[in-house]
């Protein structure tokens, strides 16, 4: 099994969670690939000593991953979705925060859930993925054009209202004259 790991570091509260995840997955010889910035933080805080392969973009994840583990809260899962995009890699959210509407796995249940993952005994909760296309593409918009819950369009460097022409499945929907738009 090949698993990508993305996360946020939340001081000492995250230490036991990270330790448990890596201990379990390493003991079960899972091929782990860690997001480069997260791995750097883990090394800086001496949470890991072993060397790991890394990823830093969507392109790095394009082949052969069974799962992405997101360590953090719901915001971390939303960020993880920008790496996965339309690759079809499921994201398992391990909650290191407080609420966790999307990050369902609580720290007390990590080993039990990871065992189910290794046995491939789980179900998917499908989410809608949004893709944003800008026309004309003037190169000023970042290439990050995927989101899980919402996309926000807003004006920049102007106090004037903007016109936002919207299409749904390539069919004209309407135009908005506004400060911005949340889709």
Coordinates of N, CA and C in Angstrom, one line a residue:
X1 N 0.9 -1.2 0.0 CA 0.0 0.0 0.0 C 0.9 1.2 0.0
X2 N 0.5 2.2 -0.8 CA 1.2 3.5 -0.9 C 0.3 4.6 -0.4
X3 N 0.8 5.4 0.6 CA 0.1 6.4 1.2 C 0.8 7.7 1.2
X4 N 0.2 8.8 0.8 CA 0.7 10.2 0.9 C 0.2 10.8 2.2
X5 N 1.1 11.5 2.9 CA 0.7 12.2 4.1 C 0.9 13.7 4.0
X6 N -0.1 14.4 4.4 CA -0.1 15.9 4.4 C -0.6 16.3 5.8
X7 N 0.0 17.3 6.4 CA -0.4 17.8 7.7 C 0.0 19.1 8.1
X8 N -0.5 19.5 9.2 CA -0.2 20.7 9.9 C 0.4 20.3 11.3
X9 N 1.3 21.2 11.8 CA 1.9 20.9 13.1 C 1.3 21.8 14.2
X10 N 0.7 21.2 15.2 CA 0.0 22.0 16.2 C 0.7 21.8 17.6
X11 N 1.9 22.2 17.7 CA 2.7 22.2 18.9 C 2.7 20.8 19.5
X12 N 2.6 20.7 20.8 CA 2.7 19.4 21.5 C 1.5 18.5 21.3
X13 N 0.3 19.1 21.0 CA -0.9 18.3 20.9 C -0.8 17.3 19.7
X14 N 0.0 17.7 18.7 CA 0.0 16.8 17.5 C 1.1 15.7 17.7
X15 N 2.0 15.9 18.6 CA 3.1 14.9 18.7 C 2.6 13.5 18.9
X16 N 1.7 13.2 19.8 CA 1.3 11.8 19.9 C 0.6 11.2 18.7
X17 N -0.2 12.1 18.0 CA -0.9 11.7 16.8 C 0.1 11.3 15.7
X18 N 1.1 12.2 15.5 CA 2.1 11.9 14.5 C 2.9 10.7 14.8
X19 N 3.3 10.5 16.0 CA 4.0 9.4 16.5 C 3.2 8.1 16.2
X20 N 2.0 8.1 16.6 CA 1.1 6.9 16.4 C 0.9 6.5 15.0
X21 N 0.7 7.5 14.1 CA 0.5 7.3 12.7 C 1.7 6.7 12.1
X22 N 2.9 7.3 12.3 CA 4.1 6.8 11.6 C 4.5 5.5 12.2
X23 N 4.4 5.3 13.5 CA 4.8 4.0 14.1 C 3.9 2.9 13.5
X24 N 2.6 3.1 13.5 CA 1.7 2.0 12.9 C 2.1 1.7 11.5
X25 N 2.2 2.8 10.6 CA 2.4 2.6 9.2 C 3.7 2.0 8.9
X26 N 4.8 2.4 9.6 CA 6.1 1.9 9.4 C 6.2 0.4 9.9
X27 N 5.5 0.1 11.0 CA 5.5 -1.3 11.4 C 4.8 -2.2 10.4
X28 N 3.9 -1.7 9.7 CA 3.1 -2.4 8.7 C 3.7 -2.3 7.2
X29 N 4.9 -1.8 7.2 CA 5.7 -1.6 5.9 C 4.9 -0.9 4.8
X30 N 4.2 0.1 5.2 CA 3.5 0.9 4.2 C 4.5 1.9 3.5
X31 N 4.4 2.0 2.2 CA 5.2 3.0 1.5 C 4.7 4.4 1.7
X32 N 5.4 5.2 2.4 CA 4.9 6.6 2.8 C 5.7 7.6 2.0
X33 N 4.9 8.6 1.5 CA 5.4 9.7 0.8 C 4.8 11.0 1.5
X34 N 5.7 11.8 2.0 CA 5.3 12.9 2.9 C 5.4 14.3 2.1
X35 N 4.4 15.2 2.3 CA 4.5 16.5 1.7 C 5.7 17.2 2.3
X36 N 6.5 17.8 1.4 CA 7.9 18.2 1.7 C 7.9 19.3 2.8
X37 N 7.0 20.2 2.9 CA 7.0 21.2 3.9 C 6.7 20.6 5.3
X38 N 5.7 19.7 5.3 CA 5.3 19.0 6.5 C 6.5 18.2 7.0
X39 N 7.1 17.5 6.1 CA 8.3 16.6 6.6 C 9.4 17.5 7.2
X40 N 9.6 18.6 6.6 CA 10.7 19.6 7.1 C 10.3 20.0 8.6
X41 N 9.1 20.3 8.8 CA 8.6 20.6 10.2 C 8.8 19.4 11.1
X42 N 8.5 18.2 10.7 CA 8.6 17.1 11.5 C 10.1 16.8 11.8
X43 N 11.0 17.0 10.9 CA 12.4 16.9 11.2 C 12.9 18.0 12.1
X44 N 12.4 19.2 11.9 CA 12.8 20.3 12.8 C 12.4 20.1 14.3
X45 N 11.3 19.4 14.5 CA 10.8 19.2 15.8 C 11.2 17.8 16.3
X46 N 12.1 17.1 15.5 CA 12.6 15.8 15.9 C 11.6 14.8 16.1
X47 N 10.5 14.8 15.3 CA 9.5 13.8 15.4 C 9.8 12.6 14.6
X48 N 10.6 12.8 13.6 CA 11.0 11.7 12.7 C 12.5 11.8 12.5
X49 N 13.1 10.6 12.3 CA 14.5 10.6 12.1 C 14.8 9.9 10.7
X50 N 13.9 9.0 10.3 CA 14.0 8.2 9.1 C 13.9 9.1 7.9
X51 N 14.5 8.7 6.8 CA 14.4 9.4 5.5 C 13.1 9.0 4.8
X52 N 12.4 9.9 4.2 CA 11.1 9.6 3.5 C 11.1 10.3 2.1
X53 N 10.4 9.7 1.2 CA 10.2 10.3 -0.1 C 9.2 11.5 0.1
X54 N 9.3 12.5 -0.8 CA 8.4 13.6 -0.6 C 7.6 13.9 -1.8
X55 N 6.5 14.7 -1.7 CA 5.8 15.3 -2.8 C 5.6 16.8 -2.4
X56 N 5.5 17.6 -3.5 CA 5.3 19.0 -3.2 C 4.2 19.6 -4.1
X57 N 3.7 18.8 -5.0 CA 2.7 19.3 -5.9 C 1.7 18.2 -6.4
X58 N 0.7 18.6 -7.1 CA -0.3 17.7 -7.7 C 0.4 16.7 -8.6
X59 N 1.4 17.2 -9.4 CA 2.1 16.3 -10.4 C 2.8 15.2 -9.7
X60 N 3.3 15.4 -8.5 CA 4.0 14.4 -7.8 C 3.1 13.2 -7.3
X61 N 1.8 13.4 -7.3 CA 0.9 12.4 -6.8 C 0.2 11.6 -7.9
X62 N 0.6 11.8 -9.1 CA -0.2 11.3 -10.2 C -0.2 9.8 -10.4
X63 N 0.6 9.0 -9.7 CA 0.5 7.6 -10.0 C 0.7 6.8 -8.7
X64 N -0.2 5.8 -8.6 CA -0.1 4.7 -7.6 C -0.3 5.0 -6.2
X65 N -1.1 6.0 -5.8 CA -1.4 6.2 -4.4 C -2.8 5.6 -4.0
X66 N -2.8 4.9 -2.9 CA -4.0 4.3 -2.5 C -4.8 5.3 -1.6
X67 N -4.1 6.2 -1.0 CA -4.8 7.1 0.0 C -3.9 8.2 0.4
X68 N -4.5 9.3 0.8 CA -3.8 10.4 1.4 C -4.3 10.6 2.8
X69 N -3.4 10.7 3.8 CA -3.8 10.9 5.2 C -3.6 12.4 5.4
X70 N -4.6 13.1 5.9 CA -4.5 14.5 6.2 C -4.5 14.6 7.8
X71 N -3.5 15.1 8.3 CA -3.3 15.3 9.8 C -3.6 16.7 10.1
X72 N -4.6 17.0 10.8 CA -5.0 18.4 11.2 C -6.5 18.5 11.4
X73 N -7.0 19.5 10.8 CA -8.5 19.7 11.0 C -9.1 19.8 9.6
X74 N -10.3 20.4 9.6 CA -11.0 20.5 8.3 C -10.3 21.3 7.3
X75 N -9.6 22.4 7.7 CA -8.9 23.3 6.8 C -7.7 22.5 6.2
X76 N -7.1 21.6 6.9 CA -6.0 20.8 6.4 C -6.5 19.8 5.3
X77 N -7.7 19.3 5.5 CA -8.3 18.4 4.4 C -8.6 19.3 3.2
X78 N -9.1 20.5 3.4 CA -9.4 21.3 2.2 C -8.1 21.6 1.4
X79 N -7.1 21.8 2.2 CA -5.8 22.1 1.5 C -5.3 20.8 0.9
X80 N -5.5 19.6 1.5 CA -5.1 18.3 0.9 C -5.8 18.1 -0.4
X81 N -7.0 18.6 -0.5 CA -7.8 18.4 -1.7 C -7.1 19.1 -2.9
X82 N -6.4 20.2 -2.6 CA -5.7 20.9 -3.7 C -4.5 20.1 -4.2
X83 N -4.0 19.2 -3.4 CA -2.9 18.3 -3.9 C -3.5 17.2 -4.7
X84 N -4.6 16.6 -4.2 CA -5.3 15.4 -4.9 C -6.0 15.8 -6.1
X85 N -6.7 16.9 -6.1 CA -7.5 17.4 -7.2 C -8.4 16.4 -7.8
X86 N -8.3 16.0 -9.0 CA -9.1 15.1 -9.7 C -8.5 13.7 -9.9
X87 N -7.5 13.4 -9.1 CA -6.8 12.1 -9.2 C -7.6 10.9 -8.6
X88 N -8.6 11.2 -7.9 CA -9.4 10.1 -7.3 C -8.7 9.4 -6.1
X89 N -7.8 10.1 -5.5 CA -7.1 9.5 -4.3 C -8.0 9.9 -3.1
X90 N -8.5 8.9 -2.3 CA -9.3 9.2 -1.2 C -8.4 9.9 -0.1
X91 N -9.1 10.8 0.7 CA -8.4 11.5 1.8 C -9.0 11.0 3.1
X92 N -8.2 10.6 4.0 CA -8.6 10.2 5.3 C -8.1 11.3 6.3
X93 N -9.1 12.0 6.9 CA -8.8 13.1 7.8 C -8.6 12.6 9.2
X94 N -7.5 12.8 9.8 CA -7.2 12.5 11.2 C -7.3 13.9 11.9
X95 N -8.2 14.0 12.9 CA -8.5 15.3 13.5 C -7.5 15.6 14.6
X96 N -6.7 16.6 14.4 CA -5.8 17.1 15.4 C -6.3 18.4 16.0
X97 N -7.4 18.8 15.5 CA -8.0 20.1 15.9 C -9.1 19.8 17.0
X98 N -10.1 20.7 16.9 CA -11.2 20.6 17.9 C -12.5 20.0 17.4
X99 N -13.0 20.5 16.3 CA -14.3 20.1 15.8 C -14.2 18.9 14.9
X100 N -13.7 19.1 13.7 CA -13.6 18.0 12.7 C -14.8 17.5 12.1
X101 N -15.5 18.4 11.3 CA -16.6 17.9 10.5 C -16.2 17.0 9.4
X102 N -15.1 17.3 8.7 CA -14.5 16.5 7.7 C -13.5 15.5 8.2
X103 N -12.7 16.0 9.1 CA -11.6 15.1 9.7 C -12.3 14.3 10.8
X104 N -12.7 13.1 10.4 CA -13.6 12.3 11.3 C -12.8 11.5 12.3
X105 N -11.6 11.0 12.0 CA -10.8 10.1 12.9 C -10.3 10.9 14.0
X106 N -10.7 10.5 15.2 CA -10.2 11.1 16.4 C -8.9 10.5 16.9
X107 N -8.1 11.2 17.6 CA -6.8 10.6 18.0 C -6.9 9.3 18.8
X108 N -7.9 9.1 19.5 CA -8.1 7.9 20.3 C -8.3 6.7 19.4
X109 N -8.7 6.9 18.2 CA -9.1 5.8 17.3 C -8.1 5.6 16.1
X110 N -7.0 6.2 16.1 CA -6.1 6.2 15.0 C -5.7 4.7 14.6
X111 N -5.2 3.9 15.5 CA -4.8 2.6 15.2 C -5.9 1.7 14.6
X112 N -7.1 1.8 15.2 CA -8.2 1.0 14.7 C -8.6 1.4 13.3
X113 N -8.6 2.7 13.0 CA -8.9 3.2 11.6 C -7.8 2.8 10.7
X114 N -6.6 2.9 11.0 CA -5.5 2.6 10.1 C -5.5 1.1 9.8
X115 N -5.9 0.3 10.8 CA -6.0 -1.2 10.6 C -7.0 -1.5 9.5
X116 N -8.2 -0.8 9.6 CA -9.2 -0.9 8.7 C -8.8 -0.5 7.3
X117 N -7.9 0.5 7.2 CA -7.4 1.0 5.9 C -6.5 -0.1 5.3
X118 N -5.6 -0.7 6.1 CA -4.8 -1.7 5.6 C -5.6 -2.9 5.1
X119 N -6.7 -3.2 5.8 CA -7.5 -4.3 5.4 C -8.5 -3.9 4.2
X120 N -8.4 -2.6 3.9 CA -9.3 -2.1 2.8 C -10.8 -2.2 3.2
X121 N -11.1 -2.1 4.5 CA -12.5 -2.2 5.0 C -12.9 -0.8 5.3
X122 N -13.3 0.0 4.3 CA -13.8 1.3 4.6 C -14.8 1.7 3.5
X123 N -15.5 2.7 3.7 CA -16.4 3.3 2.7 C -16.0 4.7 2.4
X124 N -16.5 5.2 1.2 CA -16.2 6.6 0.8 C -17.3 7.5 1.1
X125 N -17.0 8.7 1.5 CA -18.0 9.8 1.6 C -17.7 10.7 0.4
X126 N -18.4 10.7 -0.6 CA -18.1 11.5 -1.8 C -18.3 13.0 -1.5
X127 N -17.5 13.8 -2.1 CA -17.5 15.2 -2.0 C -17.5 15.8 -3.4
X128 N -18.1 17.0 -3.5 CA -18.0 17.7 -4.8 C -16.7 18.4 -4.9
X129 N -16.1 18.3 -6.0 CA -14.8 19.0 -6.3 C -15.1 20.1 -7.3
X130 N -14.7 21.3 -7.0 CA -15.0 22.4 -7.9 C -13.7 22.8 -8.7
X131 N -13.9 23.1 -10.0 CA -12.7 23.5 -10.8 C -13.1 24.9 -11.3
X132 N -12.1 25.8 -11.3 CA -12.3 27.1 -11.7 C -11.5 27.4 -13.0
X133 N -12.2 27.9 -14.0 CA -11.5 28.3 -15.2 C -11.7 29.8 -15.5
X134 N -10.6 30.5 -15.8 CA -10.7 31.9 -16.0 C -10.5 32.2 -17.5
X135 N -11.4 33.1 -18.0 CA -11.2 33.4 -19.4 C -11.3 35.0 -19.5
X136 N -10.4 35.6 -20.1 CA -9.2 35.1 -20.7 C -8.2 34.9 -19.6
X137 N -7.3 33.9 -19.8 CA -6.2 33.6 -18.9 C -5.1 34.5 -19.1
X138 N -4.9 35.5 -18.2 CA -3.8 36.5 -18.4 C -2.6 36.1 -17.7
X139 N -2.5 35.0 -17.1 CA -1.3 34.5 -16.4 C -1.2 35.1 -15.0
X140 N -2.1 35.9 -14.5 CA -2.1 36.5 -13.2 C -2.7 35.7 -12.1
X141 N -3.6 34.7 -12.6 CA -4.3 33.8 -11.6 C -3.4 32.6 -11.4
X142 N -3.2 32.2 -10.1 CA -2.4 31.0 -9.9 C -3.0 29.8 -10.5
X143 N -2.2 28.8 -10.7 CA -2.6 27.5 -11.3 C -3.5 26.7 -10.4
X144 N -3.6 27.1 -9.1 CA -4.4 26.3 -8.2 C -5.9 26.7 -8.5
X145 N -6.5 25.8 -9.1 CA -7.9 26.1 -9.6 C -8.9 25.0 -9.1
X146 N -8.6 24.3 -8.1 CA -9.5 23.3 -7.5 C -9.8 23.6 -6.1
X147 N -11.1 23.3 -5.7 CA -11.5 23.5 -4.3 C -12.5 22.5 -4.0
X148 N -12.7 22.2 -2.7 CA -13.7 21.2 -2.2 C -15.0 21.8 -1.8
X149 N -15.0 22.9 -1.0 CA -16.3 23.4 -0.6 C -16.8 24.6 -1.4
X150 N -15.9 25.5 -1.6 CA -16.3 26.8 -2.2 C -15.1 27.4 -2.9
X151 N -15.4 28.3 -3.9 CA -14.4 29.1 -4.5 C -14.9 30.6 -4.3
X152 N -14.0 31.5 -4.0 CA -14.3 32.9 -3.8 C -13.6 33.7 -4.8
X153 N -14.3 34.5 -5.6 CA -13.8 35.4 -6.5 C -14.0 36.8 -6.0
X154 N -12.9 37.6 -6.0 CA -13.1 39.0 -5.5 C -12.3 39.9 -6.3
X155 N -12.6 41.2 -6.2 CA -11.8 42.2 -6.9 C -10.5 42.4 -6.2
X156 N -9.6 42.9 -7.0 CA -8.2 43.2 -6.5 C -7.8 44.6 -7.0
X157 N -7.2 45.3 -6.2 CA -6.6 46.6 -6.6 C -7.6 47.6 -7.3
X158 N -8.8 47.5 -6.8 CA -9.8 48.4 -7.3 C -11.0 48.6 -6.3
X159 N -11.6 49.7 -6.3 CA -12.8 49.9 -5.5 C -14.0 49.7 -6.3
X160 N -13.9 49.5 -7.6 CA -15.0 49.4 -8.5 C -15.6 48.0 -8.4
X161 N -16.9 47.9 -8.7 CA -17.5 46.6 -8.8 C -17.0 45.9 -10.0
X162 N -17.1 44.5 -10.0 CA -16.6 43.7 -11.1 C -17.8 42.9 -11.7
X163 N -17.7 42.5 -12.9 CA -18.7 41.7 -13.6 C -18.1 40.3 -13.6
X164 N -18.9 39.3 -13.1 CA -18.5 37.9 -13.1 C -19.5 37.2 -13.9
X165 N -19.1 36.7 -15.1 CA -20.0 35.9 -16.0 C -19.8 34.4 -15.6
X166 N -20.9 33.8 -15.3 CA -20.8 32.4 -14.8 C -21.5 31.4 -15.8
X167 N -20.9 30.2 -15.9 CA -21.3 29.1 -16.7 C -21.4 27.9 -15.9
X168 N -22.3 27.1 -16.1 CA -22.5 25.8 -15.4 C -22.5 24.7 -16.5
X169 N -21.5 23.8 -16.4 CA -21.4 22.7 -17.5 C -21.4 23.3 -18.9
X170 N -20.6 24.4 -19.0 CA -20.4 25.1 -20.3 C -21.6 25.8 -20.8
X171 N -22.6 25.9 -20.0 CA -23.9 26.6 -20.4 C -24.0 27.9 -19.6
X172 N -24.2 29.0 -20.2 CA -24.3 30.3 -19.6 C -25.4 30.3 -18.5
X173 N -25.0 30.8 -17.3 CA -25.9 30.8 -16.2 C -26.4 32.2 -16.0
X174 N -25.5 33.2 -15.6 CA -25.9 34.6 -15.5 C -24.6 35.4 -15.2
X175 N -24.8 36.7 -15.2 CA -23.6 37.6 -14.8 C -24.0 38.3 -13.6
X176 N -22.9 38.5 -12.7 CA -23.1 39.2 -11.5 C -22.2 40.4 -11.5
X177 N -22.8 41.5 -11.1 CA -22.1 42.8 -10.9 C -21.9 43.0 -9.4
X178 N -20.7 42.8 -8.8 CA -20.6 42.7 -7.4 C -19.2 43.0 -6.9
X179 N -19.0 43.0 -5.6 CA -17.6 43.1 -5.1 C -16.9 41.8 -5.2
X180 N -17.7 40.7 -5.3 CA -17.1 39.3 -5.4 C -18.2 38.3 -5.4
X181 N -17.8 37.0 -5.4 CA -18.8 36.0 -5.5 C -18.2 34.7 -4.8
X182 N -19.1 34.1 -4.0 CA -18.7 32.8 -3.4 C -19.5 31.8 -4.0
X183 N -18.9 30.8 -4.6 CA -19.5 29.7 -5.3 C -19.3 28.4 -4.4

